[in-house]
């Protein structure tokens, strides 16, 4: 065994101590300013998913920093509506260094001509709630004698910030069934069975959605954009 290496202790010189002290407040100042993501959504199910999935950034629902307001989703695509929502909230931001993230999403059933699609949130009427929409889609399938049929979710995530506007998409394929099973997730989840499973998203553990839902897939792409904004 060779002679033990002399342990060299770093004795800080006066300059490095001063420099360290000087940098410290500056460094921790820089450390403090984590990028903040403002969610341009009033959907609590989405807020819950985004806040539990995004860990590198501070994630705040826009209604926590300003009075919530009606945003008319007049677009003809998920992308249009996502950008409409993100722009509307970004315009009202005090701190333009924040990044606004919105999500426009929905379920599409090809046998119904792609319904409800971008109208998923108001499928049962402009004042419909999630339960009304779910029950209407179940009833529509029942009226056509359909127990199970292919369907897919689409999520368009828009990012609007000082450096520009971005939009990414994610999809999740599976089957819509003419009944509701389970209470996990939100919206149409109790009637949606993802490919490769026999249970609905209402019955499956929420980690399944985190692994490969339309929103999770779109978020993976949104991360690439967010990293480029740092
Ligand atoms: O993972 C999902 N699991 C189940 N249902 C889902 C999902 N993702 C979207 N959906 C349904 C809910 C709503 O009926 C519509 C979204 O409509 P969409 O306009 O994007 O959201 P929203 O009006 O509920 O809130 P907001 O516009 O403030 O984001 O599709
Ligand atoms: Mg909406």
PDB file of C-alpha atoms in Angstrom, residues 47-221:
ATOM      1  CA  UNK A  47     -54.300  21.706 -13.022  1.00  0.00           C
ATOM      2  CA  UNK A  48     -53.909  18.632 -10.807  1.00  0.00           C
ATOM      3  CA  UNK A  49     -52.199  16.658 -13.573  1.00  0.00           C
ATOM      4  CA  UNK A  50     -49.861  19.470 -14.638  1.00  0.00           C
ATOM      5  CA  UNK A  51     -48.920  20.320 -11.036  1.00  0.00           C
ATOM      6  CA  UNK A  52     -48.225  16.668 -10.199  1.00  0.00           C
ATOM      7  CA  UNK A  53     -46.291  16.018 -13.435  1.00  0.00           C
ATOM      8  CA  UNK A  54     -44.159  19.185 -13.724  1.00  0.00           C
ATOM      9  CA  UNK A  55     -41.516  19.345 -10.988  1.00  0.00           C
ATOM     10  CA  UNK A  56     -38.706  21.527 -12.419  1.00  0.00           C
ATOM     11  CA  UNK A  57     -40.824  24.660 -12.524  1.00  0.00           C
ATOM     12  CA  UNK A  58     -43.168  26.499 -10.216  1.00  0.00           C
ATOM     13  CA  UNK A  59     -46.648  25.774 -11.634  1.00  0.00           C
ATOM     14  CA  UNK A  60     -49.481  28.168 -10.790  1.00  0.00           C
ATOM     15  CA  UNK A  61     -53.098  28.202 -11.969  1.00  0.00           C
ATOM     16  CA  UNK A  62     -53.761  31.613 -13.540  1.00  0.00           C
ATOM     17  CA  UNK A  63     -56.778  32.092 -11.276  1.00  0.00           C
ATOM     18  CA  UNK A  64     -54.347  32.108  -8.325  1.00  0.00           C
ATOM     19  CA  UNK A  65     -52.704  35.326  -9.613  1.00  0.00           C
ATOM     20  CA  UNK A  66     -55.567  37.138 -11.318  1.00  0.00           C
ATOM     21  CA  UNK A  67     -59.391  37.063 -11.332  1.00  0.00           C
ATOM     22  CA  UNK A  68     -60.562  34.216 -13.581  1.00  0.00           C
ATOM     23  CA  UNK A  69     -62.255  35.355 -16.764  1.00  0.00           C
ATOM     24  CA  UNK A  70     -64.214  33.797 -19.624  1.00  0.00           C
ATOM     25  CA  UNK A  71     -62.108  32.958 -22.693  1.00  0.00           C
ATOM     26  CA  UNK A  72     -64.117  32.340 -25.859  1.00  0.00           C
ATOM     27  CA  UNK A  73     -62.669  29.306 -27.588  1.00  0.00           C
ATOM     28  CA  UNK A  74     -63.591  30.382 -31.111  1.00  0.00           C
ATOM     29  CA  UNK A  75     -60.900  28.312 -32.832  1.00  0.00           C
ATOM     30  CA  UNK A  76     -61.582  25.491 -35.258  1.00  0.00           C
ATOM     31  CA  UNK A  77     -58.739  23.300 -34.005  1.00  0.00           C
ATOM     32  CA  UNK A  78     -57.286  22.262 -30.636  1.00  0.00           C
ATOM     33  CA  UNK A  79     -54.176  24.291 -31.525  1.00  0.00           C
ATOM     34  CA  UNK A  80     -56.194  27.448 -32.263  1.00  0.00           C
ATOM     35  CA  UNK A  81     -58.008  27.201 -28.945  1.00  0.00           C
ATOM     36  CA  UNK A  82     -54.864  26.447 -26.953  1.00  0.00           C
ATOM     37  CA  UNK A  83     -53.173  29.546 -28.408  1.00  0.00           C
ATOM     38  CA  UNK A  84     -56.300  31.664 -27.784  1.00  0.00           C
ATOM     39  CA  UNK A  85     -56.270  30.661 -24.114  1.00  0.00           C
ATOM     40  CA  UNK A  86     -52.543  31.118 -23.593  1.00  0.00           C
ATOM     41  CA  UNK A  87     -52.467  34.528 -25.350  1.00  0.00           C
ATOM     42  CA  UNK A  88     -55.478  35.769 -23.342  1.00  0.00           C
ATOM     43  CA  UNK A  89     -53.762  35.012 -20.020  1.00  0.00           C
ATOM     44  CA  UNK A  90     -50.281  36.169 -21.152  1.00  0.00           C
ATOM     45  CA  UNK A  91     -51.728  39.568 -22.099  1.00  0.00           C
ATOM     46  CA  UNK A  92     -52.940  40.048 -18.508  1.00  0.00           C
ATOM     47  CA  UNK A  93     -49.686  38.978 -16.836  1.00  0.00           C
ATOM     48  CA  UNK A  94     -47.839  41.541 -14.722  1.00  0.00           C
ATOM     49  CA  UNK A  95     -44.550  39.637 -14.901  1.00  0.00           C
ATOM     50  CA  UNK A  96     -43.886  39.007 -18.575  1.00  0.00           C
ATOM     51  CA  UNK A  97     -41.012  36.697 -17.594  1.00  0.00           C
ATOM     52  CA  UNK A  98     -43.593  34.088 -16.699  1.00  0.00           C
ATOM     53  CA  UNK A  99     -44.471  31.431 -19.239  1.00  0.00           C
ATOM     54  CA  UNK A 100     -48.144  30.732 -19.899  1.00  0.00           C
ATOM     55  CA  UNK A 101     -49.064  27.128 -20.652  1.00  0.00           C
ATOM     56  CA  UNK A 102     -52.516  26.187 -21.896  1.00  0.00           C
ATOM     57  CA  UNK A 103     -54.089  22.935 -22.962  1.00  0.00           C
ATOM     58  CA  UNK A 104     -56.952  22.399 -25.347  1.00  0.00           C
ATOM     59  CA  UNK A 105     -57.995  18.785 -25.452  1.00  0.00           C
ATOM     60  CA  UNK A 106     -60.869  16.437 -26.074  1.00  0.00           C
ATOM     61  CA  UNK A 107     -62.102  13.005 -27.061  1.00  0.00           C
ATOM     62  CA  UNK A 108     -62.892  12.074 -30.662  1.00  0.00           C
ATOM     63  CA  UNK A 109     -65.001   9.087 -31.703  1.00  0.00           C
ATOM     64  CA  UNK A 110     -64.538   8.244 -35.418  1.00  0.00           C
ATOM     65  CA  UNK A 111     -67.829   6.315 -35.693  1.00  0.00           C
ATOM     66  CA  UNK A 112     -69.558   9.569 -34.663  1.00  0.00           C
ATOM     67  CA  UNK A 113     -67.688  11.541 -37.314  1.00  0.00           C
ATOM     68  CA  UNK A 114     -65.027  12.590 -34.795  1.00  0.00           C
ATOM     69  CA  UNK A 115     -67.525  14.020 -32.269  1.00  0.00           C
ATOM     70  CA  UNK A 116     -67.232  15.637 -29.807  1.00  0.00           C
ATOM     71  CA  UNK A 117     -63.601  16.675 -30.665  1.00  0.00           C
ATOM     72  CA  UNK A 118     -62.916  20.358 -29.945  1.00  0.00           C
ATOM     73  CA  UNK A 119     -66.474  20.623 -28.546  1.00  0.00           C
ATOM     74  CA  UNK A 120     -65.804  18.041 -25.799  1.00  0.00           C
ATOM     75  CA  UNK A 121     -66.248  20.615 -23.033  1.00  0.00           C
ATOM     76  CA  UNK A 122     -69.655  21.716 -24.303  1.00  0.00           C
ATOM     77  CA  UNK A 123     -70.892  18.482 -25.919  1.00  0.00           C
ATOM     78  CA  UNK A 124     -74.039  18.531 -23.770  1.00  0.00           C
ATOM     79  CA  UNK A 125     -74.499  22.313 -24.085  1.00  0.00           C
ATOM     80  CA  UNK A 126     -72.617  25.554 -23.262  1.00  0.00           C
ATOM     81  CA  UNK A 127     -73.401  25.249 -19.568  1.00  0.00           C
ATOM     82  CA  UNK A 128     -72.813  21.499 -19.416  1.00  0.00           C
ATOM     83  CA  UNK A 129     -70.575  20.044 -16.725  1.00  0.00           C
ATOM     84  CA  UNK A 130     -68.195  17.080 -17.092  1.00  0.00           C
ATOM     85  CA  UNK A 131     -70.870  14.592 -15.941  1.00  0.00           C
ATOM     86  CA  UNK A 132     -73.414  15.937 -18.472  1.00  0.00           C
ATOM     87  CA  UNK A 133     -70.852  15.568 -21.274  1.00  0.00           C
ATOM     88  CA  UNK A 134     -69.907  12.046 -20.190  1.00  0.00           C
ATOM     89  CA  UNK A 135     -73.529  10.935 -19.952  1.00  0.00           C
ATOM     90  CA  UNK A 136     -74.374  12.483 -23.317  1.00  0.00           C
ATOM     91  CA  UNK A 137     -71.568  10.589 -25.062  1.00  0.00           C
ATOM     92  CA  UNK A 138     -72.616   7.343 -23.355  1.00  0.00           C
ATOM     93  CA  UNK A 139     -76.226   7.894 -24.408  1.00  0.00           C
ATOM     94  CA  UNK A 140     -75.194   8.721 -27.986  1.00  0.00           C
ATOM     95  CA  UNK A 141     -73.351   5.378 -28.216  1.00  0.00           C
ATOM     96  CA  UNK A 142     -76.302   3.538 -26.651  1.00  0.00           C
ATOM     97  CA  UNK A 143     -78.762   5.166 -29.095  1.00  0.00           C
ATOM     98  CA  UNK A 144     -76.641   3.763 -31.943  1.00  0.00           C
ATOM     99  CA  UNK A 145     -76.461   0.312 -30.322  1.00  0.00           C
ATOM    100  CA  UNK A 146     -72.690   0.693 -29.795  1.00  0.00           C
ATOM    101  CA  UNK A 147     -71.196  -0.864 -26.639  1.00  0.00           C
ATOM    102  CA  UNK A 148     -67.550  -0.210 -27.497  1.00  0.00           C
ATOM    103  CA  UNK A 149     -65.836   1.694 -30.341  1.00  0.00           C
ATOM    104  CA  UNK A 150     -62.375   3.129 -31.127  1.00  0.00           C
ATOM    105  CA  UNK A 151     -61.749   6.625 -29.768  1.00  0.00           C
ATOM    106  CA  UNK A 152     -58.796   8.880 -29.033  1.00  0.00           C
ATOM    107  CA  UNK A 153     -57.889  11.861 -26.911  1.00  0.00           C
ATOM    108  CA  UNK A 154     -56.027  14.849 -28.351  1.00  0.00           C
ATOM    109  CA  UNK A 155     -54.150  17.442 -26.305  1.00  0.00           C
ATOM    110  CA  UNK A 156     -52.679  20.609 -27.793  1.00  0.00           C
ATOM    111  CA  UNK A 157     -50.378  22.435 -25.365  1.00  0.00           C
ATOM    112  CA  UNK A 158     -49.527  26.041 -26.173  1.00  0.00           C
ATOM    113  CA  UNK A 159     -46.717  28.030 -24.563  1.00  0.00           C
ATOM    114  CA  UNK A 160     -46.765  31.823 -24.812  1.00  0.00           C
ATOM    115  CA  UNK A 161     -43.897  33.865 -23.351  1.00  0.00           C
ATOM    116  CA  UNK A 162     -41.591  36.797 -24.077  1.00  0.00           C
ATOM    117  CA  UNK A 163     -39.619  34.602 -26.486  1.00  0.00           C
ATOM    118  CA  UNK A 164     -42.601  33.671 -28.630  1.00  0.00           C
ATOM    119  CA  UNK A 165     -45.470  31.216 -29.072  1.00  0.00           C
ATOM    120  CA  UNK A 166     -45.205  27.437 -29.367  1.00  0.00           C
ATOM    121  CA  UNK A 167     -47.700  24.583 -29.716  1.00  0.00           C
ATOM    122  CA  UNK A 168     -47.229  20.822 -29.369  1.00  0.00           C
ATOM    123  CA  UNK A 169     -49.672  17.894 -29.535  1.00  0.00           C
ATOM    124  CA  UNK A 170     -50.137  14.484 -27.942  1.00  0.00           C
ATOM    125  CA  UNK A 171     -52.650  11.694 -28.585  1.00  0.00           C
ATOM    126  CA  UNK A 172     -53.871   8.659 -26.678  1.00  0.00           C
ATOM    127  CA  UNK A 173     -55.784   5.910 -28.502  1.00  0.00           C
ATOM    128  CA  UNK A 174     -58.197   3.366 -27.086  1.00  0.00           C
ATOM    129  CA  UNK A 175     -61.934   2.582 -26.947  1.00  0.00           C
ATOM    130  CA  UNK A 176     -64.963   4.494 -25.730  1.00  0.00           C
ATOM    131  CA  UNK A 177     -67.556   2.304 -23.987  1.00  0.00           C
ATOM    132  CA  UNK A 178     -71.264   2.965 -23.425  1.00  0.00           C
ATOM    133  CA  UNK A 179     -70.963   2.959 -19.640  1.00  0.00           C
ATOM    134  CA  UNK A 180     -68.990   4.751 -16.938  1.00  0.00           C
ATOM    135  CA  UNK A 181     -66.618   2.713 -14.772  1.00  0.00           C
ATOM    136  CA  UNK A 182     -64.435   4.117 -11.945  1.00  0.00           C
ATOM    137  CA  UNK A 183     -63.856   7.597 -10.505  1.00  0.00           C
ATOM    138  CA  UNK A 184     -60.192   8.295 -11.191  1.00  0.00           C
ATOM    139  CA  UNK A 185     -59.045  11.001 -13.634  1.00  0.00           C
ATOM    140  CA  UNK A 186     -61.676  13.441 -14.883  1.00  0.00           C
ATOM    141  CA  UNK A 187     -64.050  14.221 -17.778  1.00  0.00           C
ATOM    142  CA  UNK A 188     -64.557  11.260 -20.098  1.00  0.00           C
ATOM    143  CA  UNK A 189     -62.020   8.988 -18.321  1.00  0.00           C
ATOM    144  CA  UNK A 190     -64.646   6.609 -16.842  1.00  0.00           C
ATOM    145  CA  UNK A 191     -65.719   5.634 -20.372  1.00  0.00           C
ATOM    146  CA  UNK A 192     -62.280   5.441 -22.009  1.00  0.00           C
ATOM    147  CA  UNK A 193     -60.189   2.237 -22.129  1.00  0.00           C
ATOM    148  CA  UNK A 194     -56.616   2.951 -23.297  1.00  0.00           C
ATOM    149  CA  UNK A 195     -55.036   0.606 -25.862  1.00  0.00           C
ATOM    150  CA  UNK A 196     -53.500  -2.397 -24.112  1.00  0.00           C
ATOM    151  CA  UNK A 197     -55.788  -2.230 -21.087  1.00  0.00           C
ATOM    152  CA  UNK A 198     -59.199  -3.695 -20.174  1.00  0.00           C
ATOM    153  CA  UNK A 199     -60.056  -1.126 -17.501  1.00  0.00           C
ATOM    154  CA  UNK A 200     -61.096   2.478 -18.046  1.00  0.00           C
ATOM    155  CA  UNK A 201     -58.964   5.466 -17.007  1.00  0.00           C
ATOM    156  CA  UNK A 202     -61.600   5.909 -14.312  1.00  0.00           C
ATOM    157  CA  UNK A 203     -60.587   2.511 -12.870  1.00  0.00           C
ATOM    158  CA  UNK A 204     -56.847   2.580 -13.618  1.00  0.00           C
ATOM    159  CA  UNK A 205     -54.296   4.186 -11.334  1.00  0.00           C
ATOM    160  CA  UNK A 206     -53.518   7.790 -12.286  1.00  0.00           C
ATOM    161  CA  UNK A 207     -49.904   6.771 -12.918  1.00  0.00           C
ATOM    162  CA  UNK A 208     -51.125   5.149 -16.158  1.00  0.00           C
ATOM    163  CA  UNK A 209     -52.173   8.561 -17.537  1.00  0.00           C
ATOM    164  CA  UNK A 210     -48.897  10.086 -16.337  1.00  0.00           C
ATOM    165  CA  UNK A 211     -47.052   7.411 -18.338  1.00  0.00           C
ATOM    166  CA  UNK A 212     -48.642   7.917 -21.699  1.00  0.00           C
ATOM    167  CA  UNK A 213     -51.759  10.086 -21.885  1.00  0.00           C
ATOM    168  CA  UNK A 214     -52.280  12.653 -24.647  1.00  0.00           C
ATOM    169  CA  UNK A 215     -51.394  15.368 -22.114  1.00  0.00           C
ATOM    170  CA  UNK A 216     -48.265  13.551 -20.884  1.00  0.00           C
ATOM    171  CA  UNK A 217     -47.063  13.036 -24.451  1.00  0.00           C
ATOM    172  CA  UNK A 218     -47.670  16.677 -25.379  1.00  0.00           C
ATOM    173  CA  UNK A 219     -45.915  17.726 -22.162  1.00  0.00           C
ATOM    174  CA  UNK A 220     -42.825  15.706 -23.117  1.00  0.00           C
ATOM    175  CA  UNK A 221     -42.571  17.875 -26.233  1.00  0.00           C
TER     176      UNK A 221
END
